[in-house]
Each structure stands twice: as structure tokens, then as C-alpha cells.
Tab-separated table of C-alpha atoms in Angstrom:
chain	number	residue	atom	x	y	z
A	1	UNK	CA	-152.914	19.606	-134.271
A	2	UNK	CA	-150.695	18.929	-137.264
A	3	UNK	CA	-151.799	20.590	-140.485
A	4	UNK	CA	-152.923	18.254	-143.287
A	5	UNK	CA	-150.115	17.397	-145.614
A	6	UNK	CA	-149.898	15.501	-148.900
A	7	UNK	CA	-149.108	12.493	-146.709
A	8	UNK	CA	-152.207	12.902	-144.533
A	9	UNK	CA	-154.702	14.412	-146.999
A	10	UNK	CA	-156.265	11.406	-148.748
A	11	UNK	CA	-157.295	13.555	-151.699
A	12	UNK	CA	-154.125	15.582	-152.139
A	13	UNK	CA	-154.034	14.194	-155.693
A	14	UNK	CA	-156.974	16.492	-156.529
A	15	UNK	CA	-154.679	19.518	-156.515
A	16	UNK	CA	-152.365	17.847	-159.007
A	17	UNK	CA	-155.308	16.821	-161.160
A	18	UNK	CA	-156.446	20.450	-160.981
A	19	UNK	CA	-153.096	21.579	-162.406
A	20	UNK	CA	-153.365	18.971	-165.179
A	21	UNK	CA	-156.882	20.128	-165.965
A	22	UNK	CA	-155.748	23.800	-166.127
A	23	UNK	CA	-152.901	22.761	-168.410
A	24	UNK	CA	-155.208	20.782	-170.703
A	25	UNK	CA	-157.726	23.614	-170.903
A	26	UNK	CA	-155.054	26.218	-171.578
A	27	UNK	CA	-153.849	24.207	-174.574
A	28	UNK	CA	-157.250	23.410	-175.997
A	29	UNK	CA	-158.683	26.908	-176.242
A	30	UNK	CA	-160.532	26.808	-172.922
A	31	UNK	CA	-158.253	28.934	-170.792
A	32	UNK	CA	-161.020	31.305	-169.776
A	33	UNK	CA	-163.359	30.820	-166.819
A	34	UNK	CA	-166.483	32.650	-165.834
A	35	UNK	CA	-166.810	33.080	-162.090
A	36	UNK	CA	-169.837	34.213	-160.091
A	37	UNK	CA	-170.573	37.868	-160.669
A	38	UNK	CA	-169.677	37.559	-164.354
A	39	UNK	CA	-165.926	37.858	-163.668
A	40	UNK	CA	-163.867	36.461	-166.519
A	41	UNK	CA	-160.483	34.979	-165.651
A	42	UNK	CA	-157.828	33.613	-167.960
A	43	UNK	CA	-155.188	31.131	-166.771
A	44	UNK	CA	-152.092	29.963	-168.601
A	45	UNK	CA	-148.989	28.064	-167.559
A	46	UNK	CA	-145.816	30.080	-167.361
A	47	UNK	CA	-142.125	29.218	-167.154
A	48	UNK	CA	-141.917	26.653	-164.339
A	49	UNK	CA	-143.342	23.180	-164.169
A	50	UNK	CA	-142.538	20.340	-161.829
A	51	UNK	CA	-143.787	16.841	-162.536
A	52	UNK	CA	-143.807	13.906	-160.197
A	53	UNK	CA	-145.536	10.708	-159.300
A	54	UNK	CA	-145.448	8.625	-156.207
A	55	UNK	CA	-143.149	9.522	-153.326
A	56	UNK	CA	-140.541	7.044	-154.583
A	57	UNK	CA	-140.366	8.540	-158.074
A	58	UNK	CA	-137.960	11.263	-159.094
A	59	UNK	CA	-139.501	14.684	-159.666
A	60	UNK	CA	-138.714	16.444	-162.884
A	61	UNK	CA	-138.454	20.216	-162.915
A	62	UNK	CA	-138.639	22.203	-166.133
A	63	UNK	CA	-137.807	25.902	-166.226
A	64	UNK	CA	-137.623	28.755	-168.703
A	65	UNK	CA	-139.345	29.170	-172.018
A	66	UNK	CA	-142.589	27.231	-172.198
A	67	UNK	CA	-142.014	24.036	-170.211
A	68	UNK	CA	-145.616	22.918	-170.657
A	69	UNK	CA	-145.022	22.652	-174.420
A	70	UNK	CA	-141.795	20.718	-174.089
A	71	UNK	CA	-141.051	17.178	-175.190
A	72	UNK	CA	-139.915	16.441	-171.634
A	73	UNK	CA	-143.288	17.430	-170.227
A	74	UNK	CA	-145.109	15.160	-172.674
A	75	UNK	CA	-142.774	12.290	-171.886
A	76	UNK	CA	-143.355	12.777	-168.161
A	77	UNK	CA	-147.147	12.803	-168.569
A	78	UNK	CA	-146.928	9.674	-170.710
A	79	UNK	CA	-145.110	7.829	-167.948
A	80	UNK	CA	-147.886	8.651	-165.489
A	81	UNK	CA	-146.360	11.705	-163.850
A	82	UNK	CA	-148.545	14.635	-162.920
A	83	UNK	CA	-147.761	18.307	-162.475
A	84	UNK	CA	-146.983	18.841	-158.796
A	85	UNK	CA	-146.190	22.554	-159.081
A	86	UNK	CA	-146.763	24.983	-161.916
A	87	UNK	CA	-146.117	28.665	-162.414
A	88	UNK	CA	-149.335	30.256	-163.579
A	89	UNK	CA	-150.442	33.580	-164.974
A	90	UNK	CA	-153.919	34.561	-163.925
A	91	UNK	CA	-155.357	37.511	-165.813
A	92	UNK	CA	-158.515	39.495	-165.154
A	93	UNK	CA	-159.594	42.986	-166.219
A	94	UNK	CA	-158.376	44.071	-162.724
A	95	UNK	CA	-154.820	42.949	-163.350
A	96	UNK	CA	-152.430	40.033	-163.688
A	97	UNK	CA	-151.126	37.728	-160.962
A	98	UNK	CA	-148.097	35.526	-161.405
A	99	UNK	CA	-147.581	32.664	-158.954
A	100	UNK	CA	-146.613	29.040	-158.491
A	101	UNK	CA	-149.354	26.739	-157.271
A	102	UNK	CA	-148.344	23.688	-155.257
A	103	UNK	CA	-150.907	21.062	-156.210
A	104	UNK	CA	-150.823	18.729	-153.240
A	105	UNK	CA	-151.129	21.515	-150.661
A	106	UNK	CA	-152.703	24.304	-152.712
A	107	UNK	CA	-150.012	26.667	-151.420
A	108	UNK	CA	-149.329	29.868	-153.319
A	109	UNK	CA	-145.606	30.325	-153.867
A	110	UNK	CA	-143.662	33.366	-155.115
A	111	UNK	CA	-146.795	35.366	-155.790
A	112	UNK	CA	-146.406	38.612	-157.697
A	113	UNK	CA	-149.321	40.977	-157.375
A	114	UNK	CA	-150.616	43.237	-160.133
A	115	UNK	CA	-149.050	46.686	-160.303
A	116	UNK	CA	-149.937	48.967	-157.403
A	117	UNK	CA	-152.573	51.550	-157.976
A	118	UNK	CA	-151.011	54.992	-158.171
A	119	UNK	CA	-151.242	57.762	-155.567
A	120	UNK	CA	-152.267	55.628	-152.612
A	121	UNK	CA	-151.361	56.753	-149.121
A	122	UNK	CA	-149.385	54.158	-147.071
A	123	UNK	CA	-152.446	52.802	-145.289
A	124	UNK	CA	-154.435	52.461	-148.512
A	125	UNK	CA	-151.427	50.830	-150.211
A	126	UNK	CA	-151.284	48.200	-147.459
A	127	UNK	CA	-154.964	47.440	-147.858
A	128	UNK	CA	-154.634	47.349	-151.646
A	129	UNK	CA	-151.871	44.750	-151.459
A	130	UNK	CA	-153.552	42.642	-148.797
A	131	UNK	CA	-156.704	42.678	-150.885
A	132	UNK	CA	-154.586	41.625	-153.880
A	133	UNK	CA	-153.478	38.412	-152.139
A	134	UNK	CA	-156.987	37.794	-150.883
A	135	UNK	CA	-158.395	38.313	-154.360
A	136	UNK	CA	-155.954	35.823	-155.867
A	137	UNK	CA	-157.006	33.190	-153.353
A	138	UNK	CA	-160.670	33.796	-154.166
A	139	UNK	CA	-160.157	33.634	-157.914
A	140	UNK	CA	-158.201	30.382	-157.702
A	141	UNK	CA	-160.814	28.925	-155.352
A	142	UNK	CA	-163.494	29.884	-157.881
A	143	UNK	CA	-161.682	28.045	-160.662
A	144	UNK	CA	-160.979	25.062	-158.384
A	145	UNK	CA	-164.693	24.866	-157.733
A	146	UNK	CA	-165.397	24.764	-161.479
A	147	UNK	CA	-162.837	21.963	-161.747
A	148	UNK	CA	-164.469	20.031	-158.908
A	149	UNK	CA	-167.911	20.374	-160.410
A	150	UNK	CA	-166.531	18.817	-163.586
A	151	UNK	CA	-164.366	16.229	-161.806
A	152	UNK	CA	-167.162	15.028	-159.521
A	153	UNK	CA	-169.876	15.008	-162.173
A	154	UNK	CA	-170.980	11.779	-163.872
A	155	UNK	CA	-169.934	13.235	-167.233
A	156	UNK	CA	-166.262	13.505	-166.220
A	157	UNK	CA	-165.417	9.914	-167.155
A	158	UNK	CA	-167.504	9.999	-170.336
A	159	UNK	CA	-166.630	13.407	-171.627
A	160	UNK	CA	-163.765	15.294	-169.972
A	161	UNK	CA	-161.389	12.397	-169.339
A	162	UNK	CA	-161.520	11.069	-172.928
A	163	UNK	CA	-160.806	14.580	-174.204
A	164	UNK	CA	-157.864	14.943	-171.840
A	165	UNK	CA	-156.577	11.566	-172.951
A	166	UNK	CA	-156.934	12.562	-176.598
A	167	UNK	CA	-154.942	15.702	-175.850
A	168	UNK	CA	-152.193	13.648	-174.290
A	169	UNK	CA	-152.355	11.130	-177.107
A	170	UNK	CA	-151.938	13.930	-179.637
A	171	UNK	CA	-148.929	15.251	-177.737
A	172	UNK	CA	-147.509	11.755	-177.603
A	173	UNK	CA	-147.899	11.269	-181.339
A	174	UNK	CA	-146.128	14.565	-181.924
A	175	UNK	CA	-143.098	13.081	-180.175
A	176	UNK	CA	-142.765	10.329	-182.773
B	1	UNK	CA	-150.640	57.430	-136.226
B	2	UNK	CA	-148.103	55.183	-137.846
B	3	UNK	CA	-145.734	58.172	-138.434
B	4	UNK	CA	-143.933	56.440	-141.284
B	5	UNK	CA	-142.470	53.577	-139.199
B	6	UNK	CA	-144.760	50.951	-140.723
B	7	UNK	CA	-143.305	48.710	-143.430
B	8	UNK	CA	-145.605	48.605	-146.439
B	9	UNK	CA	-147.273	45.260	-146.923
B	10	UNK	CA	-145.301	43.050	-149.273
B	11	UNK	CA	-146.004	42.864	-153.018
B	12	UNK	CA	-144.488	39.389	-153.441
B	13	UNK	CA	-144.426	36.311	-151.313
B	14	UNK	CA	-145.490	32.752	-150.615
B	15	UNK	CA	-148.524	31.973	-148.543
B	16	UNK	CA	-150.671	29.317	-146.956
B	17	UNK	CA	-154.335	29.950	-146.229
B	18	UNK	CA	-156.370	28.658	-143.343
B	19	UNK	CA	-160.001	28.517	-142.412
B	20	UNK	CA	-160.805	29.679	-138.892
B	21	UNK	CA	-162.659	26.998	-136.966
B	22	UNK	CA	-164.562	29.556	-134.924
B	23	UNK	CA	-165.160	33.280	-134.707
B	24	UNK	CA	-162.647	35.843	-133.607
B	25	UNK	CA	-163.742	38.363	-130.988
B	26	UNK	CA	-165.848	41.068	-132.590
B	27	UNK	CA	-164.178	43.851	-130.652
B	28	UNK	CA	-160.819	45.202	-131.746
B	29	UNK	CA	-159.904	45.663	-128.097
B	30	UNK	CA	-160.195	41.936	-127.433
B	31	UNK	CA	-158.090	41.132	-130.492
B	32	UNK	CA	-155.371	43.530	-129.365
B	33	UNK	CA	-155.529	42.172	-125.842
B	34	UNK	CA	-155.126	38.594	-127.098
B	35	UNK	CA	-152.138	39.555	-129.227
B	36	UNK	CA	-150.588	41.441	-126.331
B	37	UNK	CA	-151.038	38.530	-123.907
B	38	UNK	CA	-149.205	36.248	-126.309
B	39	UNK	CA	-146.718	38.830	-127.500
B	40	UNK	CA	-143.178	37.996	-128.432
B	41	UNK	CA	-140.738	37.928	-125.536
B	42	UNK	CA	-137.057	38.422	-126.153
B	43	UNK	CA	-134.554	35.645	-125.469
B	44	UNK	CA	-131.534	37.792	-126.271
B	45	UNK	CA	-130.150	37.441	-122.773
B	46	UNK	CA	-131.634	34.082	-121.875
B	47	UNK	CA	-129.229	31.306	-120.962
B	48	UNK	CA	-131.437	28.276	-121.379
B	49	UNK	CA	-134.330	29.150	-123.636
B	50	UNK	CA	-133.627	28.299	-127.247
B	51	UNK	CA	-136.883	29.318	-128.965
B	52	UNK	CA	-139.366	32.119	-128.422
B	53	UNK	CA	-142.542	32.577	-130.452
B	54	UNK	CA	-145.047	35.392	-130.137
B	55	UNK	CA	-147.040	38.072	-131.903
B	56	UNK	CA	-145.660	41.447	-132.876
B	57	UNK	CA	-147.260	44.390	-134.630
B	58	UNK	CA	-146.285	45.433	-138.164
B	59	UNK	CA	-144.610	48.581	-136.852
B	60	UNK	CA	-142.851	47.223	-133.761
B	61	UNK	CA	-140.974	43.921	-134.094
B	62	UNK	CA	-140.081	43.970	-130.374
B	63	UNK	CA	-143.585	42.905	-129.301
B	64	UNK	CA	-144.021	45.852	-126.929
B	65	UNK	CA	-146.629	47.870	-128.784
B	66	UNK	CA	-149.860	46.869	-130.486
B	67	UNK	CA	-151.423	49.909	-132.093
B	68	UNK	CA	-154.980	49.567	-133.264
B	69	UNK	CA	-154.419	51.649	-136.420
B	70	UNK	CA	-151.614	49.324	-137.542
B	71	UNK	CA	-153.427	46.079	-136.823
B	72	UNK	CA	-157.168	46.620	-137.209
B	73	UNK	CA	-157.521	47.853	-140.781
B	74	UNK	CA	-160.982	48.388	-142.254
B	75	UNK	CA	-161.053	45.065	-144.156
B	76	UNK	CA	-158.298	43.014	-142.538
B	77	UNK	CA	-156.331	42.351	-139.408
B	78	UNK	CA	-152.613	42.649	-139.976
B	79	UNK	CA	-149.985	41.369	-137.551
B	80	UNK	CA	-146.844	39.244	-137.488
B	81	UNK	CA	-145.531	36.173	-135.778
B	82	UNK	CA	-141.929	36.420	-134.601
B	83	UNK	CA	-139.864	33.306	-134.032
B	84	UNK	CA	-136.425	33.675	-132.463
B	85	UNK	CA	-134.132	30.689	-132.083
B	86	UNK	CA	-130.886	30.546	-130.156
B	87	UNK	CA	-128.388	27.876	-130.878
B	88	UNK	CA	-124.693	27.579	-130.122
B	89	UNK	CA	-122.969	27.424	-133.516
B	90	UNK	CA	-121.752	23.822	-134.090
B	91	UNK	CA	-118.146	24.925	-134.629
B	92	UNK	CA	-118.138	26.716	-131.276
B	93	UNK	CA	-119.678	23.700	-129.595
B	94	UNK	CA	-116.981	21.439	-131.058
B	95	UNK	CA	-114.145	23.758	-129.996
B	96	UNK	CA	-115.444	24.045	-126.426
B	97	UNK	CA	-116.213	20.328	-126.220
B	98	UNK	CA	-112.651	19.418	-127.244
B	99	UNK	CA	-111.200	21.930	-124.768
B	100	UNK	CA	-113.349	20.486	-121.968
B	101	UNK	CA	-112.357	16.905	-122.817
B	102	UNK	CA	-108.685	17.925	-122.812
B	103	UNK	CA	-109.152	19.644	-119.426
B	104	UNK	CA	-110.610	16.408	-118.035
B	105	UNK	CA	-107.526	14.432	-118.995
B	106	UNK	CA	-108.310	13.606	-122.641
B	107	UNK	CA	-110.459	10.535	-121.946
B	108	UNK	CA	-113.404	10.231	-124.366
B	109	UNK	CA	-116.605	10.840	-122.363
B	110	UNK	CA	-119.554	8.468	-122.474
B	111	UNK	CA	-122.927	9.610	-123.884
B	112	UNK	CA	-124.267	10.774	-120.497
B	113	UNK	CA	-121.147	12.724	-119.622
B	114	UNK	CA	-121.099	14.182	-123.130
B	115	UNK	CA	-124.695	15.431	-122.689
B	116	UNK	CA	-123.719	17.051	-119.367
B	117	UNK	CA	-120.709	18.789	-120.925
B	118	UNK	CA	-122.912	19.977	-123.791
B	119	UNK	CA	-125.467	21.409	-121.336
B	120	UNK	CA	-122.694	23.217	-119.416
B	121	UNK	CA	-121.292	24.698	-122.625
B	122	UNK	CA	-124.763	25.846	-123.715
B	123	UNK	CA	-125.350	27.488	-120.350
B	124	UNK	CA	-122.044	29.315	-120.682
B	125	UNK	CA	-122.345	30.343	-124.340
B	126	UNK	CA	-126.057	30.869	-125.009
B	127	UNK	CA	-126.230	34.276	-123.274
B	128	UNK	CA	-123.564	35.436	-125.738
B	129	UNK	CA	-125.304	34.058	-128.826
B	130	UNK	CA	-127.684	36.287	-130.761
B	131	UNK	CA	-130.870	34.541	-131.864
B	132	UNK	CA	-131.916	34.147	-135.486
B	133	UNK	CA	-135.063	36.162	-136.134
B	134	UNK	CA	-137.937	35.182	-138.363
B	135	UNK	CA	-141.014	37.324	-139.006
B	136	UNK	CA	-144.062	35.880	-140.727
B	137	UNK	CA	-146.708	38.304	-141.915
B	138	UNK	CA	-150.337	37.405	-141.219
B	139	UNK	CA	-153.511	38.795	-142.700
B	140	UNK	CA	-156.975	37.855	-141.467
B	141	UNK	CA	-160.285	38.524	-143.139
B	142	UNK	CA	-162.695	38.253	-140.220
B	143	UNK	CA	-165.825	38.331	-142.368
B	144	UNK	CA	-164.669	35.350	-144.430
B	145	UNK	CA	-163.028	33.486	-141.556
B	146	UNK	CA	-159.811	33.230	-143.542
B	147	UNK	CA	-156.205	33.693	-142.484
B	148	UNK	CA	-153.266	34.070	-144.847
B	149	UNK	CA	-149.874	33.135	-143.438
B	150	UNK	CA	-146.876	34.421	-145.377
B	151	UNK	CA	-144.525	31.568	-144.641
B	152	UNK	CA	-144.745	28.033	-145.932
B	153	UNK	CA	-142.225	26.015	-143.917
B	154	UNK	CA	-143.667	23.264	-141.744
B	155	UNK	CA	-142.239	24.819	-138.574
B	156	UNK	CA	-143.822	28.223	-139.279
B	157	UNK	CA	-147.180	26.553	-140.038
B	158	UNK	CA	-147.056	24.522	-136.842
B	159	UNK	CA	-146.025	27.484	-134.685
B	160	UNK	CA	-148.747	29.684	-136.179
B	161	UNK	CA	-151.505	27.086	-135.632
B	162	UNK	CA	-150.382	26.453	-132.057
B	163	UNK	CA	-150.005	30.124	-131.120
B	164	UNK	CA	-153.283	31.138	-132.732
B	165	UNK	CA	-155.111	28.406	-130.828
B	166	UNK	CA	-153.423	29.396	-127.589
B	167	UNK	CA	-154.335	33.055	-128.149
B	168	UNK	CA	-157.911	32.893	-129.415
B	169	UNK	CA	-158.974	29.297	-128.703
B	170	UNK	CA	-159.588	28.836	-132.435
B	171	UNK	CA	-158.149	26.032	-134.520
B	172	UNK	CA	-156.817	26.792	-137.987
B	173	UNK	CA	-157.668	24.331	-140.767
B	174	UNK	CA	-155.235	24.395	-143.652
B	175	UNK	CA	-157.083	24.816	-146.945
B	176	UNK	CA	-155.589	21.902	-148.873
B	177	UNK	CA	-157.360	20.134	-151.753
B	178	UNK	CA	-159.758	18.195	-149.472
B	179	UNK	CA	-160.610	21.020	-147.065
B	180	UNK	CA	-161.281	23.355	-149.954
B	181	UNK	CA	-163.500	20.836	-151.712
B	182	UNK	CA	-165.509	20.323	-148.544
B	183	UNK	CA	-165.845	24.074	-147.992
B	184	UNK	CA	-167.685	24.691	-151.258
B	185	UNK	CA	-171.086	23.339	-150.162
B	186	UNK	CA	-171.295	21.196	-153.250
B	187	UNK	CA	-174.492	19.222	-153.959
B	188	UNK	CA	-174.875	16.067	-151.878
B	189	UNK	CA	-174.366	13.720	-154.833
B	190	UNK	CA	-171.070	15.409	-155.708
B	191	UNK	CA	-169.897	15.155	-152.112
B	192	UNK	CA	-170.733	11.446	-152.175
B	193	UNK	CA	-168.464	11.061	-155.209
B	194	UNK	CA	-165.765	13.050	-153.423
B	195	UNK	CA	-165.800	10.699	-150.450
B	196	UNK	CA	-164.748	7.697	-152.573
B	197	UNK	CA	-162.712	9.503	-155.182
B	198	UNK	CA	-159.580	7.844	-156.561
B	199	UNK	CA	-156.971	9.431	-158.843
B	200	UNK	CA	-157.907	9.274	-162.510
B	201	UNK	CA	-155.607	7.601	-165.000
B	202	UNK	CA	-154.717	10.138	-167.659
B	203	UNK	CA	-152.550	7.950	-169.828
B	204	UNK	CA	-155.060	5.629	-171.546
B	205	UNK	CA	-152.515	3.000	-172.552
B	206	UNK	CA	-152.195	2.154	-168.858
B	207	UNK	CA	-155.910	2.147	-168.114
B	208	UNK	CA	-156.928	-0.878	-170.164
B	209	UNK	CA	-159.257	1.106	-172.427
B	210	UNK	CA	-158.215	1.875	-176.008
B	211	UNK	CA	-157.036	5.417	-176.544
B	212	UNK	CA	-158.952	7.585	-179.000
B	213	UNK	CA	-156.918	8.325	-182.081
B	214	UNK	CA	-157.984	11.955	-182.285
B	215	UNK	CA	-159.758	14.639	-180.266
B	216	UNK	CA	-162.714	14.189	-182.661
B	217	UNK	CA	-162.896	10.494	-181.838
B	218	UNK	CA	-162.732	11.328	-178.158
B	219	UNK	CA	-165.658	13.753	-178.559
B	220	UNK	CA	-167.635	11.066	-180.351
């Protein structure tokens, strides 16, 4: 059985829309999410952003500094490109994860875990790190669920999408 | 005990996650037995085999030993998939091919003859070639039915899915955007929307509707 791929997953675009939604929220003062159990998580874009469109279009990769604030990123969004991969910082009271999320596959690339807890024996250190990767996956899934609830709700087209468009429009005007 | 031979689990890395389409054996013994049955087997001295894939334990990359205390941790299972590939380096193949053609009188061989020469060269050289070794770390949370594979190339994904199925009779479903969405037990009306969902157009000047001139206008 071949694994689903962006070519075979009919809704692979959802992952890219998720990245766009995270980006929009991080720039409009809504970078914090409350997950079940009262866990508060903050997400911001870091220093790597790749934007693309259809398979025939050229991808654009922006690195260093704050690519999400760049003129190039705005221009790419305005031509219909979407973030395909973004480096994210996910912060909780437990610690900070740094990773690149591939939108169309939801793969976690170049993950850096929070600092190790001190004075752990080798076995406990292994478990601590494995739990760190597992925790990251759960936190991102929790935020993806919040995104889906918004994206699949009737209010998305009437409320969220116009606000995202206004955000892009404002960025576009700033180019002029 | 692990007597210090065990590599600590990585702090960095890239990963793919899968849902298990079934339940793993509850007993650690059965898990260890399954891993051992489909353990890695060396192709170092093999003449014909070009790829070998199998499980190894975190502390023994040879595939000979599967210690419970290394693999069955309180919250996770930890093991590795080893993939060895043997291939005659292309430069060597070219050198030997040219020498063989010269020995046969210098006439350029046809495709069939060329394939036969290639097979002969491989048979002669492969036992002398060391395989490339690839180890992919795997962590499984049995209670959540989730597997994390620390390797993202298509070949590693495919090998892992195939070997896992062969070992435990369980299919792995990659948790991409669709699979994840369907795993959340969303309300029925949301799932109905999901079924027919199309990408949304973010840039309003392409969507036919007038763009709001400000965030305030968009709110209104």
C-alpha cells in the first residue's frame, strides 16, 4: 500500500491552508491557542518559509530574518501562492519546540526539542525525548483541529476568510 | 541492563507519523518475537542480494539481539529499521564493462549481451562491495495507536509500511491532512463539508468579490 501523498490526498491543500491560517493569526494578535485541558500554546513563524502553487509553478523559498514579514512573501501570496513549508516556534509553559511543518504531508522536519530536563538517567532521558516528539505531534494536532473547526464551519466564508483577505489586502497596500 | 551501549534517543530530527490500523500484541514477548522474526539480515557477503531490510534494536544494529529493556519502555516501544543496499559503484561497473568488451574483441554488445555482462560483473564484484547502511528510529505509542518514523524519504516510508505489515499484520496509515481531519471525530455536519471541500481563494481580486478596504470593513 502506497502512503498518501500530496498527489493522492485530495485534501492535501488543507495543510497549506493551515499554515496560512497560522501565519494570519500570528500577525493579527491571535497567536495563542487554548487546547483541551486548559493548555495554552503560542505559535509564530520563524526563519524559513517556502511558498508554492500548483505543481507546474516555481516554489519560492525565503530564509533568514523574518521571511513571513517580507515583501517577497506578500508578493507570493498576492499571486495565489500558499505556504508549503514553514519553520515554526511552538511555545508552551513546558518548553519551546522549533520545527518545519510540511503542509501537504503534515511531516515534521528538523524538529528541535525543548532543553532536556537535568539529572535524568539514560533510560529516563530516552523516554523524556520520545515524549517530547510525541507531545509536539499532539499539540500540533490540537491546533489543526481548531483550524478545521473554523475552516469547516459555516462562519468561515462569512467571517474568517474576509478577515484573512483584509490582512492580505493590507499587506498588499503596504507594498505600494 | 543496557550497560551503557544504548545510544540516547535523538533530540533533533524529521519525522512522519502513522496511525496503526489495528492493535499490536499486548504482550511484550509477542512484540519481541515479531521483531526477531523479521530482524535485519546482513548482506555483507552476499553476491546477488542488493537490498536487505529488517528490524534491529536500539543497542544492537546487527539485528541479533532484541532486549526487552531497550525496546519495551514504560510508555513507548523503541526500535529501528535497518536498510542496507549493495550496489557496484558506477565507475567500477564502467571500467569492468570496458575491459570485458575489449576482451571480447572490442565489438559493441547489444542490449541483451550488455545485460548479461553487467550481471556477470555484479556477481564478481558485489561480494567485495560494502553496503550502505541506513537506520531509521521508530517510536510507537501503543495506547494511542501511533507510530513515529524518523525518516521522511519515500523509500524509507514504503519499506517501513511494508515491513510493519509483514511483521504484525497491521497497516500503517500516514497522518496527512485528510487522515488527520478524519481522525478527529468531528461533528457530522463538519465532516459533510470536509467531503466536498475545495481550496479557498485567499486573494480576493481573483475571486470575483470586491476586497474589503480595511480589516474593520472586513469585520463589518
